[in-house]
Each structure stands twice: as structure tokens, then as C-alpha cells.
PDB file of C-alpha atoms in Angstrom:
ATOM      1  CA  UNK A 187      -5.009 164.744 168.109  1.00 87.00           C
ATOM      2  CA  UNK A 188      -2.687 161.929 167.665  1.00 93.00           C
ATOM      3  CA  UNK A 189      -0.669 163.337 170.449  1.00 96.00           C
ATOM      4  CA  UNK A 190      -0.799 164.493 174.003  1.00 96.00           C
ATOM      5  CA  UNK A 191       1.558 167.394 174.586  1.00 98.00           C
ATOM      6  CA  UNK A 192       3.241 167.193 178.020  1.00 97.00           C
ATOM      7  CA  UNK A 193       4.258 170.670 179.155  1.00 97.00           C
ATOM      8  CA  UNK A 194       7.031 170.456 181.763  1.00 96.00           C
ATOM      9  CA  UNK A 195       9.315 173.062 183.412  1.00 95.00           C
ATOM     10  CA  UNK A 196      10.362 174.440 186.665  1.00 95.00           C
ATOM     11  CA  UNK A 197       7.928 176.430 188.840  1.00 93.00           C
ATOM     12  CA  UNK A 198       7.447 180.051 187.704  1.00 93.00           C
ATOM     13  CA  UNK A 199       8.704 179.050 184.145  1.00 94.00           C
ATOM     14  CA  UNK A 200       5.145 180.123 182.922  1.00 93.00           C
ATOM     15  CA  UNK A 201       3.658 176.862 181.895  1.00 94.00           C
ATOM     16  CA  UNK A 202       0.302 177.848 182.951  1.00 90.00           C
ATOM     17  CA  UNK A 203       0.298 181.320 181.272  1.00 92.00           C
ATOM     18  CA  UNK A 204       1.526 179.589 177.930  1.00 95.00           C
ATOM     19  CA  UNK A 205      -1.074 176.824 178.299  1.00 95.00           C
ATOM     20  CA  UNK A 206      -3.953 179.315 178.922  1.00 93.00           C
ATOM     21  CA  UNK A 207      -2.730 181.300 175.662  1.00 95.00           C
ATOM     22  CA  UNK A 208      -2.549 178.202 173.674  1.00 97.00           C
ATOM     23  CA  UNK A 209      -6.148 177.375 174.881  1.00 96.00           C
ATOM     24  CA  UNK A 210      -7.643 180.822 174.020  1.00 96.00           C
ATOM     25  CA  UNK A 211      -5.634 181.571 170.742  1.00 96.00           C
ATOM     26  CA  UNK A 212      -5.660 178.096 169.197  1.00 97.00           C
ATOM     27  CA  UNK A 213      -8.605 176.336 171.017  1.00 97.00           C
ATOM     28  CA  UNK A 214      -6.560 173.431 172.360  1.00 97.00           C
ATOM     29  CA  UNK A 215      -7.901 171.707 175.244  1.00 96.00           C
ATOM     30  CA  UNK A 216      -5.896 171.158 178.437  1.00 96.00           C
ATOM     31  CA  UNK A 217      -6.139 168.697 181.296  1.00 94.00           C
ATOM     32  CA  UNK A 218      -7.248 170.414 184.471  1.00 92.00           C
ATOM     33  CA  UNK A 219      -5.704 167.751 186.792  1.00 91.00           C
ATOM     34  CA  UNK A 220      -6.995 166.846 190.097  1.00 95.00           C
ATOM     35  CA  UNK A 221      -5.031 167.733 193.193  1.00 95.00           C
ATOM     36  CA  UNK A 222      -5.580 168.096 196.997  1.00 96.00           C
ATOM     37  CA  UNK A 223      -3.583 171.259 197.165  1.00 92.00           C
ATOM     38  CA  UNK A 224      -5.576 174.299 198.184  1.00 89.00           C
ATOM     39  CA  UNK A 225      -6.121 177.061 195.660  1.00 87.00           C
ATOM     40  CA  UNK A 226      -3.420 179.947 195.715  1.00 78.00           C
ATOM     41  CA  UNK A 227      -6.077 182.363 194.543  1.00 77.00           C
ATOM     42  CA  UNK A 228      -9.879 182.303 193.651  1.00 80.00           C
ATOM     43  CA  UNK A 229      -8.934 182.779 190.029  1.00 78.00           C
ATOM     44  CA  UNK A 230      -6.292 179.845 189.795  1.00 80.00           C
ATOM     45  CA  UNK A 231      -6.874 177.524 186.903  1.00 79.00           C
ATOM     46  CA  UNK A 232      -5.104 174.327 186.001  1.00 79.00           C
ATOM     47  CA  UNK A 233      -6.505 171.965 188.548  1.00 88.00           C
ATOM     48  CA  UNK A 234      -9.575 170.386 190.046  1.00 94.00           C
ATOM     49  CA  UNK A 235      -9.285 171.199 193.601  1.00 95.00           C
ATOM     50  CA  UNK A 236     -10.616 168.328 195.637  1.00 95.00           C
ATOM     51  CA  UNK A 237     -10.220 166.539 199.138  1.00 94.00           C
ATOM     52  CA  UNK A 238      -8.246 163.569 200.024  1.00 94.00           C
ATOM     53  CA  UNK A 239     -11.431 161.656 200.164  1.00 96.00           C
ATOM     54  CA  UNK A 240     -12.664 162.647 196.761  1.00 96.00           C
ATOM     55  CA  UNK A 241      -9.140 161.853 195.422  1.00 95.00           C
ATOM     56  CA  UNK A 242      -9.351 158.482 196.779  1.00 94.00           C
ATOM     57  CA  UNK A 243     -12.657 157.770 194.741  1.00 95.00           C
ATOM     58  CA  UNK A 244     -11.123 158.700 191.656  1.00 94.00           C
ATOM     59  CA  UNK A 245     -10.833 155.863 188.971  1.00 91.00           C
ATOM     60  CA  UNK A 246      -8.470 155.093 185.847  1.00 90.00           C
ATOM     61  CA  UNK A 247      -5.698 157.490 187.616  1.00 91.00           C
ATOM     62  CA  UNK A 248      -2.508 158.251 185.370  1.00 88.00           C
ATOM     63  CA  UNK A 249       0.209 160.536 185.996  1.00 85.00           C
ATOM     64  CA  UNK A 250       0.313 160.522 189.703  1.00 86.00           C
ATOM     65  CA  UNK A 251       2.769 162.605 191.696  1.00 84.00           C
ATOM     66  CA  UNK A 252       3.224 164.212 194.992  1.00 85.00           C
ATOM     67  CA  UNK A 253       4.537 167.543 196.103  1.00 80.00           C
ATOM     68  CA  UNK A 254       4.396 169.119 199.623  1.00 80.00           C
ATOM     69  CA  UNK A 255       2.246 166.318 200.721  1.00 91.00           C
ATOM     70  CA  UNK A 256      -0.396 167.035 198.085  1.00 92.00           C
ATOM     71  CA  UNK A 257      -1.378 164.754 195.300  1.00 93.00           C
ATOM     72  CA  UNK A 258      -1.819 165.434 191.682  1.00 91.00           C
ATOM     73  CA  UNK A 259      -3.245 163.147 188.949  1.00 91.00           C
ATOM     74  CA  UNK A 260      -5.205 163.022 185.677  1.00 93.00           C
ATOM     75  CA  UNK A 261      -7.360 160.203 184.697  1.00 93.00           C
ATOM     76  CA  UNK A 262      -7.415 158.049 181.469  1.00 92.00           C
ATOM     77  CA  UNK A 263     -10.465 159.748 180.080  1.00 93.00           C
ATOM     78  CA  UNK A 264      -8.717 163.454 180.547  1.00 94.00           C
ATOM     79  CA  UNK A 265      -5.720 162.121 178.651  1.00 94.00           C
ATOM     80  CA  UNK A 266      -7.777 160.909 175.679  1.00 94.00           C
ATOM     81  CA  UNK A 267      -9.782 163.897 175.374  1.00 95.00           C
ATOM     82  CA  UNK A 268      -7.172 166.550 175.755  1.00 96.00           C
ATOM     83  CA  UNK A 269      -4.409 168.161 173.753  1.00 97.00           C
ATOM     84  CA  UNK A 270      -2.115 169.817 176.460  1.00 97.00           C
ATOM     85  CA  UNK A 271      -1.090 168.577 180.011  1.00 95.00           C
ATOM     86  CA  UNK A 272       0.825 170.678 182.425  1.00 93.00           C
ATOM     87  CA  UNK A 273       3.062 167.882 184.054  1.00 91.00           C
ATOM     88  CA  UNK A 274       6.320 167.271 186.073  1.00 90.00           C
ATOM     89  CA  UNK A 275       8.655 164.824 185.668  1.00 92.00           C
ATOM     90  CA  UNK A 276       7.308 162.093 188.219  1.00 88.00           C
ATOM     91  CA  UNK A 277       3.925 162.345 186.621  1.00 89.00           C
ATOM     92  CA  UNK A 278       5.492 161.988 183.137  1.00 92.00           C
ATOM     93  CA  UNK A 279       6.918 158.709 184.413  1.00 91.00           C
ATOM     94  CA  UNK A 280       3.724 157.735 185.695  1.00 88.00           C
ATOM     95  CA  UNK A 281       1.983 158.212 182.710  1.00 91.00           C
ATOM     96  CA  UNK A 282       4.452 156.541 180.448  1.00 91.00           C
ATOM     97  CA  UNK A 283       4.250 153.567 182.861  1.00 91.00           C
ATOM     98  CA  UNK A 284       0.296 153.278 183.074  1.00 90.00           C
ATOM     99  CA  UNK A 285      -1.118 154.740 180.207  1.00 92.00           C
ATOM    100  CA  UNK A 286      -2.542 152.080 177.789  1.00 91.00           C
ATOM    101  CA  UNK A 287      -4.391 154.464 175.166  1.00 90.00           C
ATOM    102  CA  UNK A 288      -3.632 155.403 171.635  1.00 92.00           C
ATOM    103  CA  UNK A 289      -2.130 158.867 172.080  1.00 94.00           C
ATOM    104  CA  UNK A 290       1.629 159.404 171.791  1.00 95.00           C
ATOM    105  CA  UNK A 291       3.507 161.562 174.318  1.00 96.00           C
ATOM    106  CA  UNK A 292       5.492 164.615 173.010  1.00 97.00           C
ATOM    107  CA  UNK A 293       7.341 166.757 175.680  1.00 97.00           C
ATOM    108  CA  UNK A 294       7.854 170.385 175.491  1.00 98.00           C
ATOM    109  CA  UNK A 295      10.156 171.930 178.215  1.00 97.00           C
ATOM    110  CA  UNK A 296       9.776 175.433 179.056  1.00 96.00           C
ATOM    111  CA  UNK A 297      13.055 176.906 180.116  1.00 94.00           C
ATOM    112  CA  UNK A 298      13.466 180.109 182.160  1.00 93.00           C
ATOM    113  CA  UNK A 299      16.266 181.615 183.797  1.00 92.00           C
ATOM    114  CA  UNK A 300      16.404 181.493 187.856  1.00 93.00           C
ATOM    115  CA  UNK A 301      16.038 184.927 188.358  1.00 93.00           C
ATOM    116  CA  UNK A 302      12.987 185.539 186.367  1.00 93.00           C
ATOM    117  CA  UNK A 303      11.507 182.348 188.004  1.00 94.00           C
ATOM    118  CA  UNK A 304      12.259 183.741 191.359  1.00 95.00           C
ATOM    119  CA  UNK A 305      10.691 186.947 190.696  1.00 94.00           C
ATOM    120  CA  UNK A 306       7.526 185.420 189.060  1.00 93.00           C
ATOM    121  CA  UNK A 307       7.029 183.117 192.044  1.00 93.00           C
ATOM    122  CA  UNK A 308       7.864 185.715 194.675  1.00 95.00           C
ATOM    123  CA  UNK A 309       5.394 187.937 193.044  1.00 93.00           C
ATOM    124  CA  UNK A 310       2.701 185.208 193.041  1.00 89.00           C
ATOM    125  CA  UNK A 311       3.230 184.334 196.430  1.00 90.00           C
ATOM    126  CA  UNK A 312       3.022 187.810 197.872  1.00 92.00           C
ATOM    127  CA  UNK A 313      -0.143 188.496 195.439  1.00 89.00           C
ATOM    128  CA  UNK A 314      -1.751 185.300 197.581  1.00 85.00           C
ATOM    129  CA  UNK A 315      -1.360 187.244 200.655  1.00 87.00           C
ATOM    130  CA  UNK A 316       1.927 186.167 202.050  1.00 91.00           C
ATOM    131  CA  UNK A 317       4.217 188.642 203.774  1.00 95.00           C
ATOM    132  CA  UNK A 318       7.623 189.453 201.949  1.00 95.00           C
ATOM    133  CA  UNK A 319      10.017 186.946 203.751  1.00 95.00           C
ATOM    134  CA  UNK A 320       7.349 184.271 203.857  1.00 95.00           C
ATOM    135  CA  UNK A 321       7.006 184.661 200.076  1.00 94.00           C
ATOM    136  CA  UNK A 322      10.922 184.569 199.767  1.00 95.00           C
ATOM    137  CA  UNK A 323      11.451 181.726 201.670  1.00 95.00           C
ATOM    138  CA  UNK A 324       8.743 179.815 199.933  1.00 92.00           C
ATOM    139  CA  UNK A 325      10.018 180.651 196.464  1.00 94.00           C
ATOM    140  CA  UNK A 326      13.631 179.624 197.445  1.00 95.00           C
ATOM    141  CA  UNK A 327      12.333 176.409 198.800  1.00 94.00           C
ATOM    142  CA  UNK A 328      10.491 175.683 195.423  1.00 92.00           C
ATOM    143  CA  UNK A 329      14.008 176.665 193.642  1.00 95.00           C
ATOM    144  CA  UNK A 330      15.812 174.288 195.545  1.00 94.00           C
ATOM    145  CA  UNK A 331      13.281 171.430 195.242  1.00 91.00           C
ATOM    146  CA  UNK A 332      13.270 171.891 191.341  1.00 93.00           C
ATOM    147  CA  UNK A 333      16.991 172.092 191.159  1.00 93.00           C
ATOM    148  CA  UNK A 334      17.026 168.211 191.872  1.00 92.00           C
ATOM    149  CA  UNK A 335      13.410 167.357 190.357  1.00 91.00           C
ATOM    150  CA  UNK A 336      14.309 169.090 186.926  1.00 94.00           C
ATOM    151  CA  UNK A 337      18.076 168.283 186.798  1.00 94.00           C
ATOM    152  CA  UNK A 338      17.863 165.945 183.434  1.00 93.00           C
ATOM    153  CA  UNK A 339      15.546 168.268 181.931  1.00 92.00           C
ATOM    154  CA  UNK A 340      17.926 171.426 182.467  1.00 90.00           C
ATOM    155  CA  UNK A 341      20.881 169.508 181.413  1.00 89.00           C
ATOM    156  CA  UNK A 342      18.933 167.656 178.413  1.00 85.00           C
ATOM    157  CA  UNK A 343      19.713 164.337 179.748  1.00 91.00           C
ATOM    158  CA  UNK A 344      16.375 162.923 179.066  1.00 93.00           C
ATOM    159  CA  UNK A 345      14.417 162.800 175.718  1.00 94.00           C
ATOM    160  CA  UNK A 346      12.524 166.343 174.936  1.00 96.00           C
ATOM    161  CA  UNK A 347      10.780 166.781 171.691  1.00 97.00           C
ATOM    162  CA  UNK A 348      11.004 170.702 172.214  1.00 97.00           C
ATOM    163  CA  UNK A 349      12.725 173.328 174.472  1.00 95.00           C
ATOM    164  CA  UNK A 350      11.298 176.790 174.395  1.00 95.00           C
ATOM    165  CA  UNK A 351      12.780 179.902 176.187  1.00 93.00           C
ATOM    166  CA  UNK A 352      10.527 181.939 178.518  1.00 92.00           C
ATOM    167  CA  UNK A 353      12.504 184.652 180.127  1.00 83.00           C
ATOM    168  CA  UNK A 354      11.486 187.925 181.702  1.00 76.00           C
ATOM    169  CA  UNK A 355      10.921 189.917 178.663  1.00 75.00           C
ATOM    170  CA  UNK A 356       9.608 187.216 176.233  1.00 71.00           C
ATOM    171  CA  UNK A 357       6.658 187.579 174.607  1.00 86.00           C
ATOM    172  CA  UNK A 358       3.884 184.740 175.708  1.00 90.00           C
ATOM    173  CA  UNK A 359       1.861 185.111 172.175  1.00 92.00           C
ATOM    174  CA  UNK A 360       5.286 184.403 170.700  1.00 93.00           C
ATOM    175  CA  UNK A 361       6.437 181.543 172.766  1.00 94.00           C
ATOM    176  CA  UNK A 362       2.789 180.020 172.465  1.00 96.00           C
ATOM    177  CA  UNK A 363       2.993 180.420 168.687  1.00 96.00           C
ATOM    178  CA  UNK A 364       6.278 178.668 168.595  1.00 96.00           C
ATOM    179  CA  UNK A 365       4.644 175.429 170.473  1.00 98.00           C
ATOM    180  CA  UNK A 366       1.723 175.880 168.270  1.00 98.00           C
ATOM    181  CA  UNK A 367       3.668 175.489 165.024  1.00 97.00           C
ATOM    182  CA  UNK A 368       5.566 172.370 166.512  1.00 98.00           C
ATOM    183  CA  UNK A 369       2.363 170.841 167.290  1.00 98.00           C
ATOM    184  CA  UNK A 370       0.882 171.400 163.965  1.00 97.00           C
ATOM    185  CA  UNK A 371       3.973 169.935 162.545  1.00 97.00           C
ATOM    186  CA  UNK A 372       3.790 166.794 164.964  1.00 97.00           C
ATOM    187  CA  UNK A 373       0.243 166.176 164.044  1.00 96.00           C
ATOM    188  CA  UNK A 374       1.164 166.219 160.105  1.00 91.00           C
ATOM    189  CA  UNK A 375       3.572 163.291 160.576  1.00 84.00           C
TER     190      UNK A 375
END
């Protein structure tokens, strides 16, 4: 592909679920970014979980970002070999600053209302073993953190190539199809 499609959205917006659908249904390849964060569950996808020591040995690092004292990144090789990348705004800025390859960036923003995101994150947190109040606190902290981090995206004050809504009742295959149609169009240009 000529482009790398950067999937960005607040916590709980459904980014990983949508990307998993795009991989399964349309055979697109997403980046499994490196992170020093522990897994939330044994079946969690989207990252390669490594230690701080392993992270420090990575080469050709791009799209670096930090969240809750955990580091995240991808390598230039991953960017060149992939179609999709779930990334945050700081990672996008780092990627734009340091990537020297041939791929162009297309930003796809997954928009989801705060109530839907709250319910998804609280459920995910409880499912990983946290008690109700601990899950609520963790979820609310992420919402507060994201309100600043994604402000320009939520208010469309930064360049975005496609905005897709993914609310509580939205059909993930339909959302994925919207994105895939956009990708097909971009690849023809």
C-alpha cells in the first residue's frame, strides 16, 4: 500500500476491535506496537509486550509515546510492512517528525460518545479482574486524561482524513466497511 492508515481515538472508542475486523475481513495488516505495559488479559492483541530493557534495545524506533509511565513505539520496518496502526496523537507527531520512508499518512479518527466509552472501559477493567470501584476510578481517570489528549481531534482542529462514528449500537462490520471503502479510494489516487 502507498499509505499507512493511522487509527486514532479516545480510550474505549473501539479502535482495536475495528482494526481486528479489518484484518480478518479485508486481510489488512496492522502494527503490533511495542509496549512496556503489562497485558490487560491473556488474549489481548495490538501490542508486543516487552520489558524496559528490551525496549531500550529496539532500533529504528518511530511513533514514540508514553502513557501512565509505560512506553509505546513502532519501528520503521513495521511502518513499511503494515497497512494500519492504532496510535495516539503524540505518536502521530513523533511519526511525522522521524519517518523517512515512502508511505503517506492517512488519519482515521474513531469517534464515540463518552457514555459508550465509559461503559466499554469499565466493563473491560472489571473483566480483567478489578473490583467495581477500582474499575470506575481507572475509567474516569482515562476519560479525564483523554479529554486533553484528544481535544484537537474531538473538535476537528487538526487535519483528519476520515471521521467514523462508533457508538454503543453501531455495527462493527459496518464501521470497518466504511473504513475499508475509504482505504480503497485512497489507494486508487
